[in-house]
Structures are given as C-alpha cells and as structure tokens.
Short mmCIF file of C-alpha atoms and ligand atoms in Angstrom, two decimals:
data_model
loop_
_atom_site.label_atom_id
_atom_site.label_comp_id
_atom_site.label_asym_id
_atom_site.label_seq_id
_atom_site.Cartn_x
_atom_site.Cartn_y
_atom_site.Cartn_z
CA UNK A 1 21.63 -31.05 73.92
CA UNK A 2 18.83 -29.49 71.06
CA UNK A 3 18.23 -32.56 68.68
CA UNK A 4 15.82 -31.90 66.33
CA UNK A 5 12.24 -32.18 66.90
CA UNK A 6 9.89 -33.65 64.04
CA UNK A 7 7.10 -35.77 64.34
CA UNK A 8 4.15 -36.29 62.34
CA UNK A 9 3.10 -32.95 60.97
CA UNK A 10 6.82 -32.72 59.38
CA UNK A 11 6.63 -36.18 58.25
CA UNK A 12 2.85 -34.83 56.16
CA UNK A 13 4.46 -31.93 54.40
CA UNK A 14 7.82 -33.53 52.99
CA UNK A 15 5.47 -36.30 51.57
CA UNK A 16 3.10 -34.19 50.20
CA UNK A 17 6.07 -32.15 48.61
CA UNK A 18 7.70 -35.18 47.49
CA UNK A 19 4.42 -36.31 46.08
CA UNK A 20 4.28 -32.99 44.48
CA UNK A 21 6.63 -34.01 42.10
CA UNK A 22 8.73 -30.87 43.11
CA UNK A 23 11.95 -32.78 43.91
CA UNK A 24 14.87 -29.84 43.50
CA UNK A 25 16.02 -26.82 45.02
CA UNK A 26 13.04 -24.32 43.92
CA UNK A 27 9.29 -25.09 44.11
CA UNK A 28 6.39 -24.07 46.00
CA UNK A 29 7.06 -24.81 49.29
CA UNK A 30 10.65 -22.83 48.74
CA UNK A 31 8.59 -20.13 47.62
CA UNK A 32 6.12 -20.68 50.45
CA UNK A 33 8.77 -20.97 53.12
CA UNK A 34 10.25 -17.79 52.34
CA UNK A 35 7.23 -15.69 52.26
CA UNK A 36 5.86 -17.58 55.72
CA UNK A 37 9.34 -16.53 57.46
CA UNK A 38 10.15 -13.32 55.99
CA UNK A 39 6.36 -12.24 57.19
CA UNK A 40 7.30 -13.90 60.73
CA UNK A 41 10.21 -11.55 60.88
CA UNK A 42 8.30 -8.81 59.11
CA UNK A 43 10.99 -8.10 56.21
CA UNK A 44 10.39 -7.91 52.46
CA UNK A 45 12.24 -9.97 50.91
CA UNK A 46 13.62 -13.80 52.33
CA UNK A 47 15.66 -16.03 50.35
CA UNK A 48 16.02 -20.00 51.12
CA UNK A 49 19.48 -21.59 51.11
CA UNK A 50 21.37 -24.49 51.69
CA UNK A 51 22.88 -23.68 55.13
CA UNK A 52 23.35 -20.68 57.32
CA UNK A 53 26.97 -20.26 56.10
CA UNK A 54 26.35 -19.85 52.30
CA UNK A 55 23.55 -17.18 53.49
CA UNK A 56 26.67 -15.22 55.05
CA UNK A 57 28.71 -15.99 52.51
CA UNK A 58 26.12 -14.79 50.10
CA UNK A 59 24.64 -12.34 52.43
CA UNK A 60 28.28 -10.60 52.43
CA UNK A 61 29.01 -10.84 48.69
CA UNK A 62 26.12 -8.87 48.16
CA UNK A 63 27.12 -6.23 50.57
CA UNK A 64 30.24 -5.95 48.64
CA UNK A 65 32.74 -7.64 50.42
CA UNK A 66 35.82 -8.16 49.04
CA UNK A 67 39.84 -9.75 49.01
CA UNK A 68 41.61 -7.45 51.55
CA UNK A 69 38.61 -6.03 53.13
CA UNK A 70 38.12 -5.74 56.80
CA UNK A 71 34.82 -7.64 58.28
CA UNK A 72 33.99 -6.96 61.39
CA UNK A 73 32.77 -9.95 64.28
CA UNK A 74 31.84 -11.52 67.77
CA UNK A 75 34.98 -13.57 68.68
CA UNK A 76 32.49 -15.98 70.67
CA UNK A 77 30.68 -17.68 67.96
CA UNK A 78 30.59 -21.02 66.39
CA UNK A 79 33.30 -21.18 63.44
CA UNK A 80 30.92 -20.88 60.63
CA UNK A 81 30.88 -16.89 61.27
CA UNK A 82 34.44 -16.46 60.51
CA UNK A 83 34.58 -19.35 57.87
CA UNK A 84 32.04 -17.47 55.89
CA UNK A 85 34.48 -14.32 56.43
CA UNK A 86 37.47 -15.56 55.11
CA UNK A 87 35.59 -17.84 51.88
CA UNK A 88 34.95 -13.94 50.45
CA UNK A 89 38.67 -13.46 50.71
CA UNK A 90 38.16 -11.12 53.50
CA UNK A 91 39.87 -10.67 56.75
CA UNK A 92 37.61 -11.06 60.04
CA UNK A 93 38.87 -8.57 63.02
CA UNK A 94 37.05 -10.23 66.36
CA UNK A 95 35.60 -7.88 68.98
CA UNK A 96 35.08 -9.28 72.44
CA UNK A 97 31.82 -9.61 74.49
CA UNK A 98 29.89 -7.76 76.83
CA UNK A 99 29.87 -10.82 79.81
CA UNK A 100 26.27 -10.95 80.86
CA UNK A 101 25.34 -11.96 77.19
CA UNK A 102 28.56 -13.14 75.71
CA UNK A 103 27.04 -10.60 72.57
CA UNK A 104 29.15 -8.50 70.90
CA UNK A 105 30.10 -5.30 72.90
CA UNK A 106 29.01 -2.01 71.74
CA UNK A 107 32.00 -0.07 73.66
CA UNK A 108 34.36 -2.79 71.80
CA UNK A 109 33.20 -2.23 68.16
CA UNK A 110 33.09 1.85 68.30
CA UNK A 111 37.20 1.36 69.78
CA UNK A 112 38.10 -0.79 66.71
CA UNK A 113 35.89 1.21 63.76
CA UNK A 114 37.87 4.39 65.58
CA UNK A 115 40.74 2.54 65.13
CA UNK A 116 40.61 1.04 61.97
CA UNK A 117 38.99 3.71 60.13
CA UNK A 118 41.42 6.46 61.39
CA UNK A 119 43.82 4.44 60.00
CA UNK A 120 41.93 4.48 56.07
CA UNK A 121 41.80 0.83 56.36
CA UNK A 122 38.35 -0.45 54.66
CA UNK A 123 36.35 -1.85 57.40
CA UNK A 124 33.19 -3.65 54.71
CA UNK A 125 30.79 -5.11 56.64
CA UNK A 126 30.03 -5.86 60.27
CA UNK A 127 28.87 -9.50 61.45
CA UNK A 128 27.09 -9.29 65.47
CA UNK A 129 25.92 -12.67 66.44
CA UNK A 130 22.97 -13.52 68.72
CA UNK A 131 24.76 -16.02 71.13
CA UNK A 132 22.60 -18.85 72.17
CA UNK A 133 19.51 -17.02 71.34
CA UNK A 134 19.83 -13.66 72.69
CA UNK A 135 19.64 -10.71 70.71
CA UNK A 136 22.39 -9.02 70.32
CA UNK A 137 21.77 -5.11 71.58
CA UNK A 138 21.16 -3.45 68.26
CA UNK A 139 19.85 -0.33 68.89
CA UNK A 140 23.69 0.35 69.83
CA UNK A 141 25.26 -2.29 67.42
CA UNK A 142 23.55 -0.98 64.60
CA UNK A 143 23.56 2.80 65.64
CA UNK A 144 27.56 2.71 65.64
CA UNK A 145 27.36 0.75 62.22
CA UNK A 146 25.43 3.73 61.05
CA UNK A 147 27.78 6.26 62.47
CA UNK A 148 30.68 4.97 60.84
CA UNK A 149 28.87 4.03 57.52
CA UNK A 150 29.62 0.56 57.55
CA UNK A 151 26.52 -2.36 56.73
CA UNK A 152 25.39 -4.85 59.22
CA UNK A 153 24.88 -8.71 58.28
CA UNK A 154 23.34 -10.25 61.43
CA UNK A 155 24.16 -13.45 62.40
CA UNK A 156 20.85 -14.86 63.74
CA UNK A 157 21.53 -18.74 63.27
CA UNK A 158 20.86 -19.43 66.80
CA UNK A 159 18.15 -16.46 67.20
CA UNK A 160 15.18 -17.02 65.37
CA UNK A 161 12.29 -16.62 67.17
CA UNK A 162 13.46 -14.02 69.73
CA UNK A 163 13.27 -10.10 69.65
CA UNK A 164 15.28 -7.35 70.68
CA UNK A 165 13.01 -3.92 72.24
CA UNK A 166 10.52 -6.21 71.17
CA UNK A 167 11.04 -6.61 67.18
CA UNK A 168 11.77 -9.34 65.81
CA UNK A 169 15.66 -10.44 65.08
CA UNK A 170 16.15 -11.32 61.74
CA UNK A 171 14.93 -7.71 61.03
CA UNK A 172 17.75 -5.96 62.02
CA UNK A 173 20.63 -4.81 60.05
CA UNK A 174 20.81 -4.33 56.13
CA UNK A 175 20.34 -8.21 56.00
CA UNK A 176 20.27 -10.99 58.76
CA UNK A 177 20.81 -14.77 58.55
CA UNK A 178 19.11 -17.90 60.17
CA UNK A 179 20.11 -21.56 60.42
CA UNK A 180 18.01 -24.49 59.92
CA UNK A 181 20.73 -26.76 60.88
CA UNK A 182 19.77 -29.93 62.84
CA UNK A 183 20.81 -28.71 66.15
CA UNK A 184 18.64 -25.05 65.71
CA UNK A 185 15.28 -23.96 67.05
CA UNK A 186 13.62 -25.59 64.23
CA UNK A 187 15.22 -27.48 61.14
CA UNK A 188 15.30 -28.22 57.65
CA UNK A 189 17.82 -31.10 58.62
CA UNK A 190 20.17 -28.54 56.79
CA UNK A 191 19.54 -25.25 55.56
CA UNK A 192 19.84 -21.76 56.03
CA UNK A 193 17.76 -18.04 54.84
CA UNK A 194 19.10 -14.77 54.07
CA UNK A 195 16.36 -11.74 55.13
CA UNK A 196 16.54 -8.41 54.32
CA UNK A 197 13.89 -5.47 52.80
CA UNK A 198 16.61 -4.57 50.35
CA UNK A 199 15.25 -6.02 47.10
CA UNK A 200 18.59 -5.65 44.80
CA UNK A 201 20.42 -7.59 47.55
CA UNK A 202 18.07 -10.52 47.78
CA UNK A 203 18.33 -10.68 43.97
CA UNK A 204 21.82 -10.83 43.90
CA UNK A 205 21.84 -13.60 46.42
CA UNK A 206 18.91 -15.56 44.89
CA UNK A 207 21.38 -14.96 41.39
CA UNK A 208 25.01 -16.55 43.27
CA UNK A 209 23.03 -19.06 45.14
CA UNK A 210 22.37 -20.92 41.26
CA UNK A 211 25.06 -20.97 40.06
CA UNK A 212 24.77 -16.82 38.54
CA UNK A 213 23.06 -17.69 35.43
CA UNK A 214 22.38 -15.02 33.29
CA UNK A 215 19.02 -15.48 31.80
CA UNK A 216 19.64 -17.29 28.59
CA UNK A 217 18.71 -20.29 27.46
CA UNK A 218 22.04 -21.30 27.09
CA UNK A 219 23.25 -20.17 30.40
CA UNK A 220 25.20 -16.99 30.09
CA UNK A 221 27.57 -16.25 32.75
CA UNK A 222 29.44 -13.08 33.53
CA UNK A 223 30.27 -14.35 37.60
CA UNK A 224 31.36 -16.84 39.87
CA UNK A 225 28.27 -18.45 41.20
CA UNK A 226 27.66 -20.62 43.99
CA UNK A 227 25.29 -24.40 44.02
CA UNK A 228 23.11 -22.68 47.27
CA UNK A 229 19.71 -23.02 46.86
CA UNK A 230 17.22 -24.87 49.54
CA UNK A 231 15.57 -27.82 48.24
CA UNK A 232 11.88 -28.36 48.07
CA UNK A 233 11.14 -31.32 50.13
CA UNK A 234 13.72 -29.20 52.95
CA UNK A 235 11.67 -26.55 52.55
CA UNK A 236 8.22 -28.52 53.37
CA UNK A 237 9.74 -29.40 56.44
CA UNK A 238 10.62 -25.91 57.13
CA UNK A 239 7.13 -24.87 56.95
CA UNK A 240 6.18 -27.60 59.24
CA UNK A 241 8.53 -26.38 61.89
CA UNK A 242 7.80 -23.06 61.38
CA UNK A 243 4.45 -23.05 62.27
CA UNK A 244 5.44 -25.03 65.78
CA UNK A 245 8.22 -22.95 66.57
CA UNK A 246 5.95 -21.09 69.07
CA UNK A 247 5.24 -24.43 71.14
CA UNK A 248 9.04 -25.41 70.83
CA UNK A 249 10.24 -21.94 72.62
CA UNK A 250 7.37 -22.63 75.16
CA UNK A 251 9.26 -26.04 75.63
CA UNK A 252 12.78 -24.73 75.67
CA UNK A 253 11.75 -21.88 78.35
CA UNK A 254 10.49 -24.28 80.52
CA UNK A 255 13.38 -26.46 80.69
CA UNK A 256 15.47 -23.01 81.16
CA UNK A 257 12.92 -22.43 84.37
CA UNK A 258 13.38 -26.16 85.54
CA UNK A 259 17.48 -25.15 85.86
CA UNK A 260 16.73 -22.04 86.97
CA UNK A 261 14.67 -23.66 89.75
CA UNK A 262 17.37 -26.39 90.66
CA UNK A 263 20.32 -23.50 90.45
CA UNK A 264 18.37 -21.26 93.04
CA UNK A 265 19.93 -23.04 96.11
CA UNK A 266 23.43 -23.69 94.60
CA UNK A 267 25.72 -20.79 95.26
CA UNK A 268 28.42 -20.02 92.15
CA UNK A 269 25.96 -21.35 89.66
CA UNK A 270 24.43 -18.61 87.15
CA UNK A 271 22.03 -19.14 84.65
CA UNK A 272 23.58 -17.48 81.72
CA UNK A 273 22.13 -13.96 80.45
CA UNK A 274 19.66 -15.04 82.94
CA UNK A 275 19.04 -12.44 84.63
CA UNK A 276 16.77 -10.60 81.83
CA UNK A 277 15.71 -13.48 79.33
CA UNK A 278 12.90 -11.20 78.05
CA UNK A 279 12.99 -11.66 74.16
CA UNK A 280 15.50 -14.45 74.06
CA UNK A 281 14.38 -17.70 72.34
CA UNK A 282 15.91 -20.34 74.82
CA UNK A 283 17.88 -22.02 72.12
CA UNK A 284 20.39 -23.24 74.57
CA UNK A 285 20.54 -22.83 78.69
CA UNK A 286 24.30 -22.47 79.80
CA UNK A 287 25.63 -21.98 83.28
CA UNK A 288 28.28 -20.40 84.94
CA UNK A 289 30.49 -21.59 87.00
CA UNK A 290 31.89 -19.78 90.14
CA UNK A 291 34.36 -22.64 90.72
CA UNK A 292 36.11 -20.48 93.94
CA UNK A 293 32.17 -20.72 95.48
CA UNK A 294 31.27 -24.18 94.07
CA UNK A 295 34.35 -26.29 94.73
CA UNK A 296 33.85 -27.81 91.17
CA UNK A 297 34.71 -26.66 88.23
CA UNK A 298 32.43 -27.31 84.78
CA UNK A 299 34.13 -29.95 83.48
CA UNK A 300 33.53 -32.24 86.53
CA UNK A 301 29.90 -31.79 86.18
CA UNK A 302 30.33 -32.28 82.63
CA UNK A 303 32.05 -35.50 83.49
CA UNK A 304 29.41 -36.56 85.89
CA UNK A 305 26.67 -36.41 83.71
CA UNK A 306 28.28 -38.15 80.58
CA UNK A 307 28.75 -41.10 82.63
CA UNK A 308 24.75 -41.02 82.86
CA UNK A 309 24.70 -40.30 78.54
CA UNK A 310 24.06 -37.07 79.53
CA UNK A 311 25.31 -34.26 76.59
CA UNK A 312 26.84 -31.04 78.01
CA UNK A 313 29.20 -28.79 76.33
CA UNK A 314 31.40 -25.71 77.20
CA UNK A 315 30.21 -22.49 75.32
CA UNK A 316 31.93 -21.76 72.24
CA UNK A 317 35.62 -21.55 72.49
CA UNK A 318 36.49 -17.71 71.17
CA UNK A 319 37.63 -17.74 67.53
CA UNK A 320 40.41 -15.85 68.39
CA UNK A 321 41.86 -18.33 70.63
CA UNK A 322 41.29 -21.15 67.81
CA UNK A 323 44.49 -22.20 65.78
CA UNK A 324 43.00 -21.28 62.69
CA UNK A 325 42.66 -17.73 63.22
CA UNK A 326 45.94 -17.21 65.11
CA UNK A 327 46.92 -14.31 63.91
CA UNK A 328 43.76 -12.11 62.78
CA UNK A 329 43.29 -9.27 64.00
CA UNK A 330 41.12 -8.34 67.46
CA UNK A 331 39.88 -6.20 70.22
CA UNK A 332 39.88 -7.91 73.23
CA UNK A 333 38.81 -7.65 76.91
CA UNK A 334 38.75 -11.47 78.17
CA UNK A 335 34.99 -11.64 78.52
CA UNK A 336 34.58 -14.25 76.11
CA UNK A 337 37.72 -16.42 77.29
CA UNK A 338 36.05 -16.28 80.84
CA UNK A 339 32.70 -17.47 79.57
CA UNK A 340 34.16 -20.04 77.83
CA UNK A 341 36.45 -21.44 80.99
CA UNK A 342 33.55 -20.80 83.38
CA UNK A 343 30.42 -22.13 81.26
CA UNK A 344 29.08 -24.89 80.66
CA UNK A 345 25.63 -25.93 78.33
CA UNK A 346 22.91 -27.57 79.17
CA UNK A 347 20.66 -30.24 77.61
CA UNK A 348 18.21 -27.55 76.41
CA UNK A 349 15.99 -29.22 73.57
CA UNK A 350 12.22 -29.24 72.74
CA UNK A 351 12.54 -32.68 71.97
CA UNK A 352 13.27 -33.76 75.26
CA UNK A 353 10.61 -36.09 76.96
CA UNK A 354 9.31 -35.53 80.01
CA UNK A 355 11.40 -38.60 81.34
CA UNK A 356 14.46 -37.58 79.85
CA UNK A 357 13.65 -34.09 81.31
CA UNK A 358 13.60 -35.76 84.74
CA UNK A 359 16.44 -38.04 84.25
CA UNK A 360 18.80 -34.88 83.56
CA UNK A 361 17.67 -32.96 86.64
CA UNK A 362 17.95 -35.72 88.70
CA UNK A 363 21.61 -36.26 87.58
CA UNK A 364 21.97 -32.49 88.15
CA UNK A 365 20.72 -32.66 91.60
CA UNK A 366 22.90 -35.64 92.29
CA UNK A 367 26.24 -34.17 91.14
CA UNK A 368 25.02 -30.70 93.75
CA UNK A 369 23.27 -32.19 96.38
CA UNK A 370 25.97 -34.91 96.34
CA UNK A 371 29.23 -34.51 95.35
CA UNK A 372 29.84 -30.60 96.76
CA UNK A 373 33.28 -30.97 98.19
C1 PLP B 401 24.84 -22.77 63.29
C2 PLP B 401 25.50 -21.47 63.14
C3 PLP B 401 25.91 -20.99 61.87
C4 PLP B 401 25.91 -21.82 60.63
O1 PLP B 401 24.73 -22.32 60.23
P1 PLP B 401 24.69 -23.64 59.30
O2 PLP B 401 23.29 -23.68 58.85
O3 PLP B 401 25.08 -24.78 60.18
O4 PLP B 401 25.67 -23.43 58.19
C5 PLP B 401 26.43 -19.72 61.79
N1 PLP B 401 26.58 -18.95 62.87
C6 PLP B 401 26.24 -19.38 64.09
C7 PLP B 401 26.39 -18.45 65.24
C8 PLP B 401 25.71 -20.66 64.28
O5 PLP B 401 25.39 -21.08 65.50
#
C-alpha cells in the first residue's frame, strides 16, 4: 500500500554518514536533518527522534501533561495517538469526525471543551490528527484551542508535506509531530520529529529524549528521562528523502488521479476527501463505498484483489470502538464508524512501478467492469 521508497541517493548519504564515523543518535546529519525540515515547515526549532510516538509522548510532557489530566483527540487515528496519551498517565477523551475528511470536527471539540471545562475538569492538551494526509482545518481547531486556553500538539505523522490555507502543517499548533515510519511519505526506516518555534519546549524534549541528563560529567539527574533520540545514519537517510519528497507527492497524486479516473464511471464509489484535495499530500487514496448503489461492499473488493497480491485495507478502525479504550471517554456522531465500514484504502505508494501501477488498475477494473452484481 506506501512501502518505502529508497534508491540510490539514500543508499549515498547513510554511507557517507556511516563513513563519517558518526555512528549514534546525535551527529551532523541529526543536526542537519532538523534544520533542513524545520526550514521546510518554516518553524524554529525541530528536534529528531526515534519514532513519531515518543515525539507525542515527548511533545506532550513538555506541554505539561500529566496523571489524571484530560487530552483531547480524533477517535479515527492509528493507535499510536492514544498510546502516546495514556504512556503520560493521561486520559484521552475522542471527538468524532467531520465525514468528508474523517479530521477532527470543529463543532465536536467546542461541545466537549464546553462540557468538560464547565465541569472544572482539566482538559491539558489537545491532539487533531491529519488523516491520511489532509490537514486537519486549523484555523477552527486551533481558534477553539485558543478560546478555551488549552495547547495544541498536532499529529502530522501522515501529513508532512501538505498545507492547510496554504501553510505548511507541521506549523500549526504550539508543537506538531511527523513520522518517518516505513510506511510514511518519506522514511528514516523508523523515526519521528517534534516541531515547534517554542524554544524552552524543544529543549525540554531534546533533554527527556537522552535520558534527562543534567549537565555533569557524572550525569546528574533530577527526572525521568526517556532513550529517544534519532540516530545518525537514520538521519542521513532522512535528508535523502527529504529532498525527494516533492517528486514522491507528484507520484502519489498521480496514482490518486489514475483512481479518480477509473472511479468516474462507477456509481457509489467516492474518492475520499476527494472532492477538494488542494493542500493534501496524497499519503494514502481511500474510497468509499456506497454498497446500496454498488451491490458490493469493500471487503469483496478487498478480497478480489488479494487474490491478485494486491494490499488494500479498511481506514482506521475508531479508537473508541477498539477494546483497549473501552471505556474512555468521547463525543461521538458516527462519522468515523461509517468511514471505517464504508472505506476502503488503496495501494497509494511512490514506490510503485509503472507495471505494478497497471497491474492494480487492471484488477480494479476487473472486479467493476466485471463482477457488478
Ligand atoms: C504513524 C502514525 C503515528 C506514529 O508514528 P511512528 O513513527 O510509527 O511511531 C502516530 N500517529 C499517526 C496518525 C500515525 O499515522
């Protein structure tokens, strides 16, 4: 579905780094990385980590989170949102989505601050997440955050690379987060960055993500720390990727106008937050599925293109339908539930050949043409 995409320009910069001698989590090209992507996004400050959970783990420390507070998130995100959550000893509260986007809905969150802060409870931090590379809106997210005084940490894993009013996400919020897991836009193989212009927070993350020594030569230490820190030779092939993730959102909107082409003619069959993909970074292509107009539901297609090795997947199933979090608190509309019984993803990486390309839509086209019933 998005397997990473490295070739030989990747393959020159860990080498060089390894030749560098610079074999551990700091170095130049961490320190490279971090000022290459935080000038990409346009904040001050950037700080390279081992995944895109410790940066919210980190990301939320910093912004005080604590046992017993509130945290506020999307319920349709991948697990590592509300993993991150809970490590701080925090309890998430999961809002539902606006449909069209499967974001975080604005109407949603100003209900539940109303809510929750009329009742005195501490509401610490609130977590939007750009679904499948689509901004999340904001201008309204973050002007409700403002109104009720509570910090945003935007969850941008899947988002790099896209905008929102035509800045750049990863800018928004007191701090945002980005993944460089294997599956993203572009990868470290594993990794993550925190990004923010507030200097004292960066600090304090750079501090927890080794380990919080104090400076000393014998390692003073007055806090828990965390082991977080990106290596070096990740961080080379960071800056490889970064500097082609242009050409692999080129790729990854093409592939979303190939579907978009081949979905014209079938009635029932949306291309997810479609209809104004101005901004987004194509991480993933999802339909969905009008099974009352189609006659099939998702997981028939899904089926029928497995048995060519074809990956598909449903979106994310809603946190707040997932055993773990049974029980936590939410505000919910069934948007998300919907998505995630009527969608379905699409092979959607920049890696994808041109034959492989052609083999899925051809599989695609056999399933619609053929097997409408
Ligand atoms: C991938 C992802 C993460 C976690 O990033 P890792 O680098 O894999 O730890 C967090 N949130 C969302 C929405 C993601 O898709």
């Amino acid at each position: 579905m998005s397997s990473p995409d490295v070739g030989e320009l990747e393959e020159q910069f860990v080498v060089r780094a390894m030749r560098s001698g610079w074999i551990a989590p700091l170095g130049p090209d961490v320190d490279a990385f971090e000022r290459e992507l935080a000038a990409r996004v346009g904040v001050q400050h950037a700080v390279a980590l081992s995944s895109g959970t410790a940066a919210i783990h980190l990301g939320l420390l910093g912004l005080g989170v604590k046992p017993g507070d509130i945290v506020i998130t999307s319920t349709m995100t991948f697990a590592a949102t509300a993993n991150a959550i809970t490590y701080t000893g925090a309890a998430p509260f999961f809002i539902d989505s606006e449909f069209d986007t499967g974001n975080m809905s604005p109407a949603l969150l100003r209900q539940a601050l109303t809510q929750l802060v009329g009742a005195g409870e501490r509401v610490a931090a609130i977590v939007p997440v750009d679904l499948l590379g689509k901004a999340v809106n904001y201008t309204e997210i973050c002007a409700i955050a403002d109104e009720f005084n509570v910090p945003v940490l935007a969850d941008a894993a899947e988002s790099l690379g896209a905008t929102h009013q035509g800045r750049a996400v990863g800018s928004f919020g007191q701090a945002s987060i980005v993944s460089f897991n294997g599956n993203k836009i572009m990868t470290t193989s594993g990794g993550g960055m925190l990004l923010t212009d507030d200097e004292s927070l960066a600090t304090r993350t750079r501090y927890l993500a080794t380990q919080a020594r104090q400076p000393a030569v014998h390692y003073e230490h007055t806090d828990i720390g965390y082991n977080y820190r990106m290596s070096n030779l990740l961080a080379a092939l960071g800056r490889a990727q970064l500097s082609r993730l242009d050409e692999m959102i080129a790729r990854r909107r093409a592939m979303r106008e190939r579907y978009r082409e081949l979905f014209a003619t079938v009635p029932g069959v949306e291309i997810f937050g479609g209809a104004n993909d101005d901004g987004d970074n194509f991480w993933l292509t999802s339909i969905i599925v009008d099974t009352a107009v189609t006659g099939w539901i998702p997981s028939a297609l899904s089926a029928a293109l497995l048995d060519e090795n074809i990956e598909s997947r449903p979106l994310w199933k809603p946190m707040h339908l997932q055993p773990v979090f049974r029980g936590a608190r939410t505000l919910i509309s069934g948007a998300s539930q919907t998505l995630f019984e009527t969608g379905l993803t699409l092979p959607s990486g920049s890696a994808l050949s041109d034959g492989e390309v052609h083999r899925v839509m051809s599989a695609l086209q056999d399933f619609v043409g053929g097997t409408r019933w």
